[in-house]
mmCIF file of C-alpha atoms and ligand atoms in Angstrom:
data_model
loop_
_atom_site.group_PDB
_atom_site.id
_atom_site.type_symbol
_atom_site.label_atom_id
_atom_site.label_comp_id
_atom_site.label_asym_id
_atom_site.label_seq_id
_atom_site.Cartn_x
_atom_site.Cartn_y
_atom_site.Cartn_z
ATOM 1 C CA MET U 270 -66.186 -7.861 9.511
ATOM 2 C CA SER U 271 -67.314 -5.339 6.939
ATOM 3 C CA SER U 272 -65.663 -5.483 3.531
ATOM 4 C CA ARG U 273 -64.350 -1.969 3.966
ATOM 5 C CA ASP U 274 -62.696 -2.833 7.272
ATOM 6 C CA PHE U 275 -61.191 -5.894 5.670
ATOM 7 C CA VAL U 276 -59.617 -3.913 2.813
ATOM 8 C CA TYR U 277 -58.536 -1.165 5.201
ATOM 9 C CA GLY U 278 -56.818 -3.784 7.370
ATOM 10 C CA LYS U 279 -54.963 -5.210 4.384
ATOM 11 C CA PHE U 280 -53.829 -1.743 3.240
ATOM 12 C CA SER U 281 -52.736 -1.017 6.815
ATOM 13 C CA ASP U 282 -50.663 -4.235 6.962
ATOM 14 C CA PHE U 283 -49.097 -3.321 3.629
ATOM 15 C CA TYR U 284 -48.001 0.161 4.681
ATOM 16 C CA SER U 285 -46.823 -0.970 8.136
ATOM 17 C CA ASP U 286 -44.711 -3.794 6.745
ATOM 18 C CA PRO U 287 -41.047 -2.729 6.743
ATOM 19 C CA SER U 288 -40.399 -4.943 3.713
ATOM 20 C CA THR U 289 -42.829 -2.929 1.563
ATOM 21 C CA ALA U 290 -40.778 -0.978 -0.985
ATOM 22 C CA ILE U 291 -41.847 2.576 -1.747
ATOM 23 C CA PRO U 292 -39.235 4.068 -4.076
ATOM 24 C CA PRO U 293 -39.217 7.848 -3.543
ATOM 25 C CA PRO U 294 -39.597 10.114 -6.584
ATOM 26 C CA THR U 295 -36.690 12.417 -7.484
ATOM 27 C CA LEU U 296 -36.528 15.407 -5.082
ATOM 28 C CA LEU U 297 -39.387 14.200 -2.885
ATOM 29 C CA SER U 298 -39.100 17.270 -0.643
ATOM 30 C CA GLN U 299 -39.959 19.580 -3.568
ATOM 31 C CA ARG U 300 -43.148 17.668 -4.425
ATOM 32 C CA GLU U 301 -46.668 18.111 -3.210
ATOM 33 C CA VAL U 302 -48.048 14.858 -1.796
ATOM 34 C CA GLY U 303 -51.766 14.070 -1.654
ATOM 35 C CA PHE U 304 -53.870 11.261 -0.200
ATOM 36 C CA LEU U 305 -57.352 9.939 -0.519
ATOM 37 C CA LEU U 306 -58.521 8.745 2.893
ATOM 38 C CA PHE U 307 -60.393 5.472 3.228
ATOM 39 C CA LYS U 308 -62.807 6.329 5.934
ATOM 40 C CA GLU U 309 -63.533 9.973 5.287
ATOM 41 C CA ARG U 310 -63.363 9.668 1.477
ATOM 42 C CA ILE U 311 -61.713 13.065 1.373
ATOM 43 C CA MET U 312 -58.616 14.242 -0.427
ATOM 44 C CA LEU U 313 -55.760 15.525 1.716
ATOM 45 C CA ARG U 314 -53.496 17.791 -0.320
ATOM 46 C CA HIS U 315 -50.493 20.112 0.010
ATOM 47 C CA LYS U 316 -48.502 17.711 2.170
ATOM 48 C CA VAL U 317 -44.735 17.707 2.037
ATOM 49 C CA PHE U 318 -42.230 15.121 3.248
ATOM 50 C CA ALA U 319 -38.534 15.762 3.646
ATOM 51 C CA ARG U 320 -37.653 12.069 3.619
ATOM 52 C CA ILE U 321 -39.301 8.881 2.416
ATOM 53 C CA SER U 322 -39.094 7.542 5.994
ATOM 54 C CA ASP U 323 -41.401 10.382 7.106
ATOM 55 C CA LEU U 324 -43.841 9.513 4.366
ATOM 56 C CA ARG U 325 -43.785 5.831 5.303
ATOM 57 C CA LEU U 326 -44.540 6.693 8.881
ATOM 58 C CA PHE U 327 -47.490 8.798 7.755
ATOM 59 C CA LEU U 328 -48.786 6.030 5.458
ATOM 60 C CA GLY U 329 -48.696 3.515 8.304
ATOM 61 C CA GLU U 330 -50.793 5.803 10.463
ATOM 62 C CA ALA U 331 -53.213 7.399 8.004
ATOM 63 C CA VAL U 332 -53.664 4.311 5.753
ATOM 64 C CA PRO U 333 -54.892 6.124 2.642
ATOM 65 C CA SER U 334 -56.682 4.284 -0.148
ATOM 66 C CA ASP U 335 -54.618 6.200 -2.737
ATOM 67 C CA VAL U 336 -51.348 8.133 -2.602
ATOM 68 C CA TYR U 337 -50.364 10.828 -5.093
ATOM 69 C CA ARG U 338 -47.472 13.195 -5.626
ATOM 70 C CA SER U 339 -47.049 16.144 -7.938
ATOM 71 C CA CYS U 340 -45.272 15.917 -11.246
ATOM 72 C CA ALA U 341 -44.163 19.446 -10.399
ATOM 73 C CA TYR U 342 -41.337 20.704 -8.211
ATOM 74 C CA TYR U 343 -42.090 23.650 -5.907
ATOM 75 C CA GLU U 344 -40.228 26.064 -3.677
ATOM 76 C CA ASN U 345 -42.887 25.513 -1.062
ATOM 77 C CA PRO U 346 -44.998 22.424 -1.864
ATOM 78 C CA ALA U 347 -47.142 22.835 1.262
ATOM 79 C CA ALA U 348 -48.379 26.320 0.307
ATOM 80 C CA GLU U 349 -51.666 27.099 -1.425
ATOM 81 C CA MET U 350 -51.693 26.498 -5.156
ATOM 82 C CA ASP U 351 -50.783 30.025 -6.286
ATOM 83 C CA LYS U 352 -48.141 30.482 -3.583
ATOM 84 C CA LYS U 353 -46.217 27.265 -4.134
ATOM 85 C CA GLY U 354 -43.524 28.756 -6.376
ATOM 86 C CA TRP U 355 -43.546 26.412 -9.379
ATOM 87 C CA LEU U 356 -40.015 25.376 -10.342
ATOM 88 C CA GLY U 357 -40.811 22.944 -13.109
ATOM 89 C CA ALA U 358 -42.471 19.615 -13.791
ATOM 90 C CA ASP U 359 -41.664 16.241 -15.268
ATOM 91 C CA LEU U 360 -43.348 15.380 -18.540
ATOM 92 C CA VAL U 361 -45.908 12.667 -17.775
ATOM 93 C CA PHE U 362 -48.199 10.548 -19.895
ATOM 94 C CA ASP U 363 -51.188 8.509 -18.806
ATOM 95 C CA ILE U 364 -52.372 5.674 -21.011
ATOM 96 C CA ASP U 365 -55.634 4.333 -19.671
ATOM 97 C CA ALA U 366 -58.093 1.815 -21.089
ATOM 98 C CA ASP U 367 -60.767 4.461 -20.412
ATOM 99 C CA HIS U 368 -59.492 6.301 -23.485
ATOM 100 C CA ILE U 369 -58.852 3.372 -25.794
ATOM 101 C CA PRO U 370 -61.651 1.940 -27.878
ATOM 102 C CA THR U 371 -61.479 -1.847 -27.400
ATOM 103 C CA SER U 372 -63.889 -4.519 -28.558
ATOM 104 C CA CYS U 373 -64.444 -5.661 -24.972
ATOM 105 C CA ASN U 374 -65.286 -2.380 -23.240
ATOM 106 C CA ARG U 375 -68.936 -2.765 -24.198
ATOM 107 C CA ILE U 376 -68.946 -6.065 -22.340
ATOM 108 C CA HIS U 377 -67.354 -5.026 -19.044
ATOM 109 C CA ASP U 378 -67.709 -1.235 -18.822
ATOM 110 C CA GLU U 379 -70.891 0.604 -17.852
ATOM 111 C CA TRP U 380 -71.635 4.223 -17.013
ATOM 112 C CA ALA U 381 -74.576 6.129 -15.623
ATOM 113 C CA CYS U 382 -75.068 9.889 -15.511
ATOM 114 C CA SER U 383 -75.016 11.054 -11.880
ATOM 115 C CA LYS U 384 -77.506 13.802 -12.680
ATOM 116 C CA CYS U 385 -80.246 12.177 -14.778
ATOM 117 C CA GLY U 386 -79.418 8.484 -14.494
ATOM 118 C CA PHE U 387 -79.104 7.902 -18.231
ATOM 119 C CA SER U 388 -76.787 4.936 -18.715
ATOM 120 C CA GLY U 389 -74.882 3.054 -21.366
ATOM 121 C CA LYS U 390 -72.156 0.537 -22.069
ATOM 122 C CA GLY U 391 -68.578 1.052 -23.256
ATOM 123 C CA ILE U 392 -66.425 4.188 -23.009
ATOM 124 C CA THR U 393 -67.871 6.859 -20.702
ATOM 125 C CA PRO U 394 -68.848 9.945 -22.753
ATOM 126 C CA GLU U 395 -67.453 13.361 -21.823
ATOM 127 C CA THR U 396 -70.922 14.795 -21.418
ATOM 128 C CA CYS U 397 -74.249 13.083 -20.919
ATOM 129 C CA PRO U 398 -76.126 12.933 -24.258
ATOM 130 C CA ILE U 399 -79.410 13.604 -22.438
ATOM 131 C CA CYS U 400 -78.728 16.299 -19.842
ATOM 132 C CA GLY U 401 -75.171 17.412 -20.623
ATOM 133 C CA GLY U 402 -73.991 16.434 -17.129
ATOM 134 C CA GLN U 403 -70.310 15.655 -16.750
ATOM 135 C CA LYS U 404 -70.312 13.380 -13.716
ATOM 136 C CA PHE U 405 -70.800 9.673 -14.088
ATOM 137 C CA ASP U 406 -70.882 6.554 -11.972
ATOM 138 C CA THR U 407 -68.782 4.011 -13.793
ATOM 139 C CA LYS U 408 -68.296 0.303 -13.536
ATOM 140 C CA THR U 409 -65.125 -0.840 -15.283
ATOM 141 C CA TRP U 410 -62.859 -3.829 -15.180
ATOM 142 C CA PRO U 411 -59.045 -4.156 -15.407
ATOM 143 C CA CYS U 412 -59.378 -6.634 -18.234
ATOM 144 C CA GLU U 413 -56.518 -8.511 -19.832
ATOM 145 C CA LEU U 414 -57.372 -7.401 -23.359
ATOM 146 C CA CYS U 415 -57.766 -3.744 -22.363
ATOM 147 C CA LEU U 416 -54.407 -3.783 -20.596
ATOM 148 C CA LYS U 417 -52.852 -5.364 -23.656
ATOM 149 C CA SER U 418 -54.190 -2.507 -25.784
ATOM 150 C CA ALA U 419 -52.899 0.011 -23.242
ATOM 151 C CA LYS U 420 -49.500 -1.634 -23.466
ATOM 152 C CA GLU U 421 -49.502 -1.326 -27.257
ATOM 153 C CA GLU U 422 -50.291 2.380 -26.968
ATOM 154 C CA THR U 423 -47.472 2.705 -24.417
ATOM 155 C CA ALA U 424 -45.027 1.032 -26.802
ATOM 156 C CA LYS U 425 -45.954 3.495 -29.568
ATOM 157 C CA LEU U 426 -45.538 6.423 -27.190
ATOM 158 C CA ILE U 427 -42.124 5.268 -25.965
ATOM 159 C CA ASP U 428 -41.005 4.724 -29.543
ATOM 160 C CA MET U 429 -41.966 8.304 -30.442
ATOM 161 C CA LEU U 430 -40.406 9.811 -27.328
ATOM 162 C CA GLY U 431 -37.196 7.973 -28.099
ATOM 163 C CA LYS U 432 -36.887 8.241 -31.867
ATOM 164 C CA ASP U 433 -38.695 11.487 -32.642
ATOM 165 C CA PHE U 434 -37.969 13.505 -29.491
ATOM 166 C CA GLY U 435 -34.585 11.988 -28.710
ATOM 167 C CA PHE U 436 -35.194 11.081 -25.068
ATOM 168 C CA SER U 437 -32.935 8.310 -23.849
ATOM 169 C CA TYR U 438 -34.121 5.216 -22.009
ATOM 170 C CA LYS U 439 -32.402 6.678 -18.949
ATOM 171 C CA GLU U 440 -34.665 9.728 -19.019
ATOM 172 C CA MET U 441 -37.891 7.751 -19.384
ATOM 173 C CA SER U 442 -39.599 5.566 -16.796
ATOM 174 C CA VAL U 443 -42.598 3.328 -17.340
ATOM 175 C CA PHE U 444 -45.080 2.137 -14.720
ATOM 176 C CA PHE U 445 -48.194 -0.008 -14.474
ATOM 177 C CA SER U 446 -50.793 2.310 -12.928
ATOM 178 C CA GLY U 447 -52.333 -0.311 -10.659
ATOM 179 C CA HIS U 448 -55.656 -0.256 -12.502
ATOM 180 C CA ARG U 449 -56.239 -0.079 -16.246
ATOM 181 C CA GLY U 450 -53.151 1.451 -17.751
ATOM 182 C CA TYR U 451 -49.598 2.654 -17.805
ATOM 183 C CA HIS U 452 -47.731 5.838 -16.950
ATOM 184 C CA VAL U 453 -44.664 7.153 -18.738
ATOM 185 C CA HIS U 454 -42.553 9.817 -17.021
ATOM 186 C CA VAL U 455 -39.814 11.850 -18.691
ATOM 187 C CA GLU U 456 -37.377 13.512 -16.325
ATOM 188 C CA ASN U 457 -34.864 15.825 -17.927
ATOM 189 C CA GLU U 458 -33.826 19.459 -17.605
ATOM 190 C CA ALA U 459 -35.151 20.437 -21.027
ATOM 191 C CA VAL U 460 -38.731 19.339 -20.349
ATOM 192 C CA LYS U 461 -38.811 20.559 -16.776
ATOM 193 C CA THR U 462 -39.749 24.160 -17.515
ATOM 194 C CA LEU U 463 -42.031 23.572 -20.519
ATOM 195 C CA ASP U 464 -45.332 25.398 -20.060
ATOM 196 C CA ALA U 465 -48.787 23.971 -20.729
ATOM 197 C CA MET U 466 -48.783 25.191 -24.345
ATOM 198 C CA ALA U 467 -45.502 23.479 -25.120
ATOM 199 C CA ARG U 468 -46.760 20.296 -23.500
ATOM 200 C CA LYS U 469 -49.899 20.513 -25.620
ATOM 201 C CA GLU U 470 -47.703 20.570 -28.732
ATOM 202 C CA ILE U 471 -46.096 17.328 -27.584
ATOM 203 C CA VAL U 472 -49.541 15.843 -26.894
ATOM 204 C CA ASP U 473 -50.668 16.815 -30.394
ATOM 205 C CA TYR U 474 -47.613 15.226 -31.919
ATOM 206 C CA VAL U 475 -47.922 11.858 -30.203
ATOM 207 C CA SER U 476 -51.673 11.694 -30.793
ATOM 208 C CA GLY U 477 -51.308 12.820 -34.418
ATOM 209 C CA LEU U 478 -53.605 15.804 -33.851
ATOM 210 C CA GLY U 479 -53.432 18.482 -36.518
ATOM 211 C CA LEU U 480 -51.327 16.307 -38.759
ATOM 212 C CA THR U 481 -52.542 17.032 -42.267
ATOM 213 C CA ILE U 482 -51.755 14.679 -45.020
ATOM 214 C CA LYS U 483 -51.268 16.481 -48.284
ATOM 215 C CA GLY U 484 -53.621 15.445 -51.028
ATOM 216 C CA GLY U 485 -54.851 16.546 -54.435
ATOM 217 C CA LYS U 486 -54.924 15.464 -58.007
ATOM 218 C CA ALA U 487 -51.948 16.973 -59.725
ATOM 219 C CA ARG U 488 -49.299 14.646 -60.973
ATOM 220 C CA VAL U 489 -45.766 15.903 -61.268
ATOM 221 C CA ARG U 490 -44.025 15.873 -64.573
ATOM 222 C CA SER U 491 -40.561 15.579 -63.200
ATOM 223 C CA ALA U 492 -37.458 13.547 -63.629
ATOM 224 C CA LYS U 493 -39.041 11.056 -61.300
ATOM 225 C CA ARG U 494 -41.949 9.662 -63.266
ATOM 226 C CA HIS U 495 -44.652 8.110 -61.115
ATOM 227 C CA ALA U 496 -44.009 10.477 -58.242
ATOM 228 C CA PHE U 497 -46.819 12.682 -56.939
ATOM 229 C CA ARG U 498 -46.412 16.275 -55.959
ATOM 230 C CA ASP U 499 -49.329 16.029 -53.586
ATOM 231 C CA PHE U 500 -48.500 12.806 -51.903
ATOM 232 C CA SER U 501 -45.054 11.944 -50.702
ATOM 233 C CA LEU U 502 -43.521 10.788 -47.455
ATOM 234 C CA HIS U 503 -39.999 11.509 -46.328
ATOM 235 C CA ASP U 504 -37.981 9.561 -43.808
ATOM 236 C CA PHE U 505 -38.379 11.471 -40.597
ATOM 237 C CA GLY U 506 -40.937 11.782 -37.799
ATOM 238 C CA TRP U 507 -44.557 11.196 -38.709
ATOM 239 C CA ASN U 508 -43.724 10.757 -42.424
ATOM 240 C CA LYS U 509 -41.579 7.805 -41.560
ATOM 241 C CA ARG U 510 -44.204 6.461 -39.160
ATOM 242 C CA LEU U 511 -46.857 6.658 -41.885
ATOM 243 C CA LYS U 512 -44.581 4.905 -44.320
ATOM 244 C CA LEU U 513 -43.820 2.035 -41.919
ATOM 245 C CA GLY U 514 -47.464 1.958 -40.906
ATOM 246 C CA LEU U 515 -48.569 1.689 -44.527
ATOM 247 C CA GLN U 516 -46.106 -1.122 -45.040
ATOM 248 C CA ASN U 517 -47.413 -3.087 -42.043
ATOM 249 C CA PHE U 518 -51.006 -2.440 -42.953
ATOM 250 C CA LEU U 519 -50.677 -3.366 -46.618
ATOM 251 C CA LEU U 520 -48.728 -6.537 -45.893
ATOM 252 C CA LYS U 521 -51.676 -7.989 -44.019
ATOM 253 C CA ALA U 522 -54.557 -6.064 -45.576
ATOM 254 C CA THR U 523 -57.672 -7.956 -46.628
ATOM 255 C CA LYS U 524 -60.634 -6.726 -48.642
ATOM 256 C CA GLU U 525 -62.414 -6.107 -45.338
ATOM 257 C CA ASP U 526 -59.471 -4.069 -43.928
ATOM 258 C CA LEU U 527 -59.470 -1.879 -47.021
ATOM 259 C CA LYS U 528 -63.206 -1.381 -46.713
ATOM 260 C CA ASN U 529 -62.589 -0.030 -43.204
ATOM 261 C CA THR U 530 -60.300 2.612 -44.668
ATOM 262 C CA GLY U 531 -62.988 3.596 -47.163
ATOM 263 C CA ILE U 532 -61.381 1.935 -50.159
ATOM 264 C CA LYS U 533 -63.600 -0.309 -52.271
ATOM 265 C CA GLY U 534 -64.077 -1.457 -55.831
ATOM 266 C CA LYS U 535 -61.361 -1.048 -58.411
ATOM 267 C CA ALA U 536 -58.808 0.650 -56.146
ATOM 268 C CA ALA U 537 -59.176 -2.149 -53.585
ATOM 269 C CA ALA U 538 -58.790 -4.811 -56.265
ATOM 270 C CA GLU U 539 -55.703 -3.086 -57.638
ATOM 271 C CA ILE U 540 -54.119 -2.923 -54.194
ATOM 272 C CA LEU U 541 -54.870 -6.529 -53.318
ATOM 273 C CA GLY U 542 -53.711 -7.748 -56.737
ATOM 274 C CA ASN U 543 -50.450 -5.801 -56.741
ATOM 275 C CA LYS U 544 -49.353 -5.911 -53.115
ATOM 276 C CA GLU U 545 -45.704 -6.717 -53.725
ATOM 277 C CA LEU U 546 -45.332 -4.153 -56.464
ATOM 278 C CA ILE U 547 -47.040 -1.513 -54.347
ATOM 279 C CA LEU U 548 -44.889 -2.207 -51.329
ATOM 280 C CA LYS U 549 -41.733 -2.018 -53.376
ATOM 281 C CA ARG U 550 -42.402 0.702 -55.948
ATOM 282 C CA CYS U 551 -44.695 2.958 -53.970
ATOM 283 C CA VAL U 552 -43.907 2.614 -50.294
ATOM 284 C CA GLU U 553 -40.240 1.724 -50.536
ATOM 285 C CA GLU U 554 -39.173 3.810 -53.536
ATOM 286 C CA GLY U 555 -41.681 6.622 -53.154
ATOM 287 C CA LEU U 556 -43.116 6.230 -56.658
ATOM 288 C CA TRP U 557 -46.653 6.566 -55.375
ATOM 289 C CA GLY U 558 -48.127 6.825 -58.864
ATOM 290 C CA SER U 559 -46.666 3.660 -60.285
ATOM 291 C CA VAL U 560 -49.758 1.478 -59.970
ATOM 292 C CA LYS U 561 -52.675 2.368 -62.207
ATOM 293 C CA GLY U 562 -55.899 2.904 -60.322
ATOM 294 C CA VAL U 563 -54.168 3.737 -57.039
ATOM 295 C CA GLY U 564 -54.031 7.499 -56.947
ATOM 296 C CA VAL U 565 -53.490 10.359 -54.548
ATOM 297 C CA LYS U 566 -56.993 10.060 -53.106
ATOM 298 C CA THR U 567 -56.481 6.406 -52.220
ATOM 299 C CA TRP U 568 -53.112 7.043 -50.650
ATOM 300 C CA LYS U 569 -54.545 9.879 -48.630
ATOM 301 C CA LYS U 570 -57.327 7.670 -47.310
ATOM 302 C CA LEU U 571 -54.854 4.948 -46.416
ATOM 303 C CA ALA U 572 -52.522 7.405 -44.729
ATOM 304 C CA GLU U 573 -55.339 8.895 -42.650
ATOM 305 C CA TYR U 574 -56.323 5.433 -41.499
ATOM 306 C CA VAL U 575 -52.749 4.450 -40.707
ATOM 307 C CA LYS U 576 -52.290 7.704 -38.796
ATOM 308 C CA ASP U 577 -54.969 6.511 -36.371
ATOM 309 C CA LEU U 578 -53.241 3.167 -35.979
ATOM 310 C CA GLU U 579 -49.841 4.722 -35.349
ATOM 311 C CA SER U 580 -50.828 7.524 -32.975
ATOM 312 C CA ALA U 581 -50.642 6.900 -29.218
ATOM 313 C CA LYS U 582 -53.960 7.140 -27.360
ATOM 314 C CA ILE U 583 -53.041 9.110 -24.269
ATOM 315 C CA ASP U 584 -55.126 11.018 -21.733
ATOM 316 C CA THR U 585 -54.251 14.460 -23.072
ATOM 317 C CA VAL U 586 -55.316 16.395 -19.962
ATOM 318 C CA VAL U 587 -52.746 14.704 -17.736
ATOM 319 C CA THR U 588 -49.765 15.735 -19.860
ATOM 320 C CA THR U 589 -50.742 19.392 -20.245
ATOM 321 C CA ASP U 590 -51.489 19.949 -16.540
ATOM 322 C CA THR U 591 -48.248 21.254 -15.015
ATOM 323 C CA HIS U 592 -49.601 20.877 -11.450
ATOM 324 C CA ARG U 593 -50.921 17.359 -11.838
ATOM 325 C CA LEU U 594 -50.868 14.862 -9.010
ATOM 326 C CA ILE U 595 -50.025 11.350 -10.131
ATOM 327 C CA ARG U 596 -50.115 8.083 -8.198
ATOM 328 C CA MET U 597 -46.917 7.402 -6.288
ATOM 329 C CA ASN U 598 -44.800 4.460 -7.340
ATOM 330 C CA GLY U 599 -45.001 1.472 -4.997
ATOM 331 C CA THR U 600 -48.350 2.476 -3.479
ATOM 332 C CA LEU U 601 -51.711 0.708 -3.708
ATOM 333 C CA HIS U 602 -54.559 1.573 -6.041
ATOM 334 C CA GLY U 603 -57.794 1.959 -4.103
ATOM 335 C CA LYS U 604 -59.872 0.494 -6.928
ATOM 336 C CA THR U 605 -57.912 -2.756 -7.174
ATOM 337 C CA GLY U 606 -55.516 -3.280 -4.276
ATOM 338 C CA LEU U 607 -52.789 -3.672 -6.900
ATOM 339 C CA LYS U 608 -49.546 -1.692 -6.719
ATOM 340 C CA LYS U 609 -48.292 0.943 -9.087
ATOM 341 C CA VAL U 610 -45.017 -0.626 -10.208
ATOM 342 C CA GLU U 611 -42.094 0.501 -12.295
ATOM 343 C CA PHE U 612 -40.428 -1.889 -14.716
ATOM 344 C CA PRO U 613 -37.593 -1.558 -17.253
ATOM 345 C CA LEU U 614 -38.624 -0.064 -20.609
ATOM 346 C CA ARG U 615 -36.940 -2.962 -22.327
ATOM 347 C CA SER U 616 -39.272 -5.468 -20.659
ATOM 348 C CA LEU U 617 -42.476 -3.714 -21.710
ATOM 349 C CA GLU U 618 -43.519 -6.567 -23.959
ATOM 350 C CA ASP U 619 -43.081 -9.259 -21.298
ATOM 351 C CA PHE U 620 -44.333 -7.295 -18.317
ATOM 352 C CA ASP U 621 -47.301 -9.002 -16.655
ATOM 353 C CA PRO U 622 -49.314 -6.578 -14.493
ATOM 354 C CA PHE U 623 -51.413 -9.403 -13.063
ATOM 355 C CA LYS U 624 -48.270 -10.907 -11.533
ATOM 356 C CA GLU U 625 -45.914 -8.008 -10.853
ATOM 357 C CA ALA U 626 -48.460 -5.704 -9.240
ATOM 358 C CA VAL U 627 -49.889 -8.189 -6.746
ATOM 359 C CA ALA U 628 -49.406 -6.833 -3.222
ATOM 360 C CA PHE U 629 -51.215 -9.346 -1.009
ATOM 361 C CA LYS U 630 -49.604 -12.711 -1.438
ATOM 362 C CA GLU U 631 -50.747 -14.599 1.633
ATOM 363 C CA GLY U 632 -53.938 -16.101 2.954
ATOM 364 C CA THR U 633 -57.421 -16.690 1.598
ATOM 365 C CA VAL U 634 -60.799 -15.216 2.392
ATOM 366 C CA LYS U 635 -64.402 -16.208 1.781
ATOM 367 C CA VAL U 636 -66.353 -13.686 -0.249
ATOM 368 C CA PHE U 637 -69.806 -13.432 -1.773
ATOM 369 C CA VAL U 638 -69.330 -12.356 -5.384
ATOM 370 C CA SER U 639 -72.252 -10.571 -7.001
ATOM 371 C CA ASP U 640 -70.820 -10.577 -10.481
ATOM 372 C CA ALA U 641 -67.310 -10.940 -11.897
ATOM 373 C CA PRO U 642 -65.899 -11.900 -15.276
ATOM 374 C CA GLU U 643 -63.163 -14.511 -15.596
ATOM 375 C CA PHE U 644 -59.854 -13.006 -14.519
ATOM 376 C CA ARG U 645 -56.234 -13.942 -13.987
ATOM 377 C CA LEU U 646 -54.215 -12.900 -10.949
ATOM 378 C CA GLY U 647 -50.888 -14.028 -9.524
ATOM 379 C CA GLY U 648 -50.680 -16.979 -11.893
ATOM 380 C CA ASN U 649 -54.197 -18.314 -11.266
ATOM 381 C CA VAL U 650 -57.415 -17.963 -13.213
ATOM 382 C CA PHE U 651 -60.662 -17.200 -11.370
ATOM 383 C CA GLY U 652 -64.338 -16.947 -12.260
ATOM 384 C CA PRO U 653 -66.547 -16.068 -13.866
ATOM 385 C CA TYR U 654 -68.748 -15.744 -10.776
ATOM 386 C CA LYS U 655 -72.380 -14.823 -10.419
ATOM 387 C CA ARG U 656 -74.039 -14.524 -7.001
ATOM 388 C CA GLN U 657 -71.925 -17.142 -5.266
ATOM 389 C CA THR U 658 -69.721 -17.590 -2.222
ATOM 390 C CA VAL U 659 -66.125 -18.589 -2.934
ATOM 391 C CA GLU U 660 -62.882 -18.782 -0.996
ATOM 392 C CA LEU U 661 -60.252 -16.719 -2.796
ATOM 393 C CA PRO U 662 -56.605 -15.766 -2.282
ATOM 394 C CA THR U 663 -56.426 -12.385 -0.518
ATOM 395 C CA ALA U 664 -55.320 -10.442 -3.626
ATOM 396 C CA ALA U 665 -58.252 -11.732 -5.704
ATOM 397 C CA ALA U 666 -60.729 -11.043 -2.902
ATOM 398 C CA VAL U 667 -59.385 -7.494 -2.390
ATOM 399 C CA LEU U 668 -59.620 -6.825 -6.131
ATOM 400 C CA LEU U 669 -63.271 -7.913 -6.290
ATOM 401 C CA ILE U 670 -64.205 -5.974 -3.158
ATOM 402 C CA CYS U 671 -62.401 -2.829 -4.372
ATOM 403 C CA LYS U 672 -64.197 -3.089 -7.713
ATOM 404 C CA GLY U 673 -67.509 -3.324 -5.891
ATOM 405 C CA ARG U 674 -68.222 -6.857 -7.064
ATOM 406 C CA ALA U 675 -67.883 -8.795 -3.837
ATOM 407 C CA GLU U 676 -68.385 -8.577 -0.080
ATOM 408 C CA VAL U 677 -66.644 -10.482 2.689
ATOM 409 C CA ALA U 678 -68.896 -13.463 3.468
ATOM 410 C CA SER U 679 -70.027 -13.563 7.082
HETATM 411 ZN ZN1 LIG Y 38 -77.584 13.035 -17.723
HETATM 412 ZN ZN1 LIG Y 39 -61.424 -5.178 -21.884
#
């Protein structure tokens, strides 16, 4: 049996199984549904389903490798793009390891320009540095560390959406994407009709884009001695985030950490030697000028650095696109055979994608693995493998085949 037929068969079993749960999105009949077909490798778009039972029937017959639905609501979802009659869209965020710089991406991620073949390791560039091409063949891995980073970014995003934008936990949903990240959806009447520009403003806020931190030299002669006119942080929004961020950073900061922010020499020594005083007098009480040798310039550098730590690394394009198709909850990801799954916001910290998203829980299969790093799935650890035949649980075999790292052994 070819590897593709094997995976197709597993996906087919999954979608035909009546016990497979596919929770319908709100107002399914107003959404556009799209599919990527296994065999033809083409995208079917502009589909509409009145009921989830109709969609399930279709999935069982067509067996797509990927299933998407629009974030938008339409009068006529099946019409051509400009005739759909846009009624609104949920606010969606995509946090993907592809956009987060991690220390491991240079180990497990590779890219090659489709046009000129130039290749490299780590995060795929937007344009090829040699020919300017924008299409790449990529080889990535849903690695534990990368998913942990994606989860941290998701936590920051949810915190901002809750505290700074005032969305309730009821209005937000969080999902594992089935591959290398998380999705956050906000469904509420106020966001529904926001246009692309308004959504861009939200993107800028959560990613800290355009946030300027005041800086200069002047010291205020005011009632509050040791306060700066050109550096101060109040207790709301980003100001508060910077303040808490500074606190966290300074608590643990080493000489090396400070060097990363661009602070060396006397200023660094002053900070490291007066940590408690700085945390109390400066950060807590706002008397930023109360430690000699730590001036506006230093604070500005620190704040800029902390801004990067506190911002949420999202895929900005996804949020601003008001016609975006996003993977449907409960369906399989064609690159992994894992499910997109929703979980309670409160369990973000404990959520384990390598357990909760496993779809194929029975049987084993013999595969020839060309190359795979060590990985964990469904409570077991596998690999690393290099050019060897192994018998694996179905889910692990499907993952390796979908990632192009293994073939069914004959
Ligand atoms: Zn190129
Ligand atoms: Zn990684």
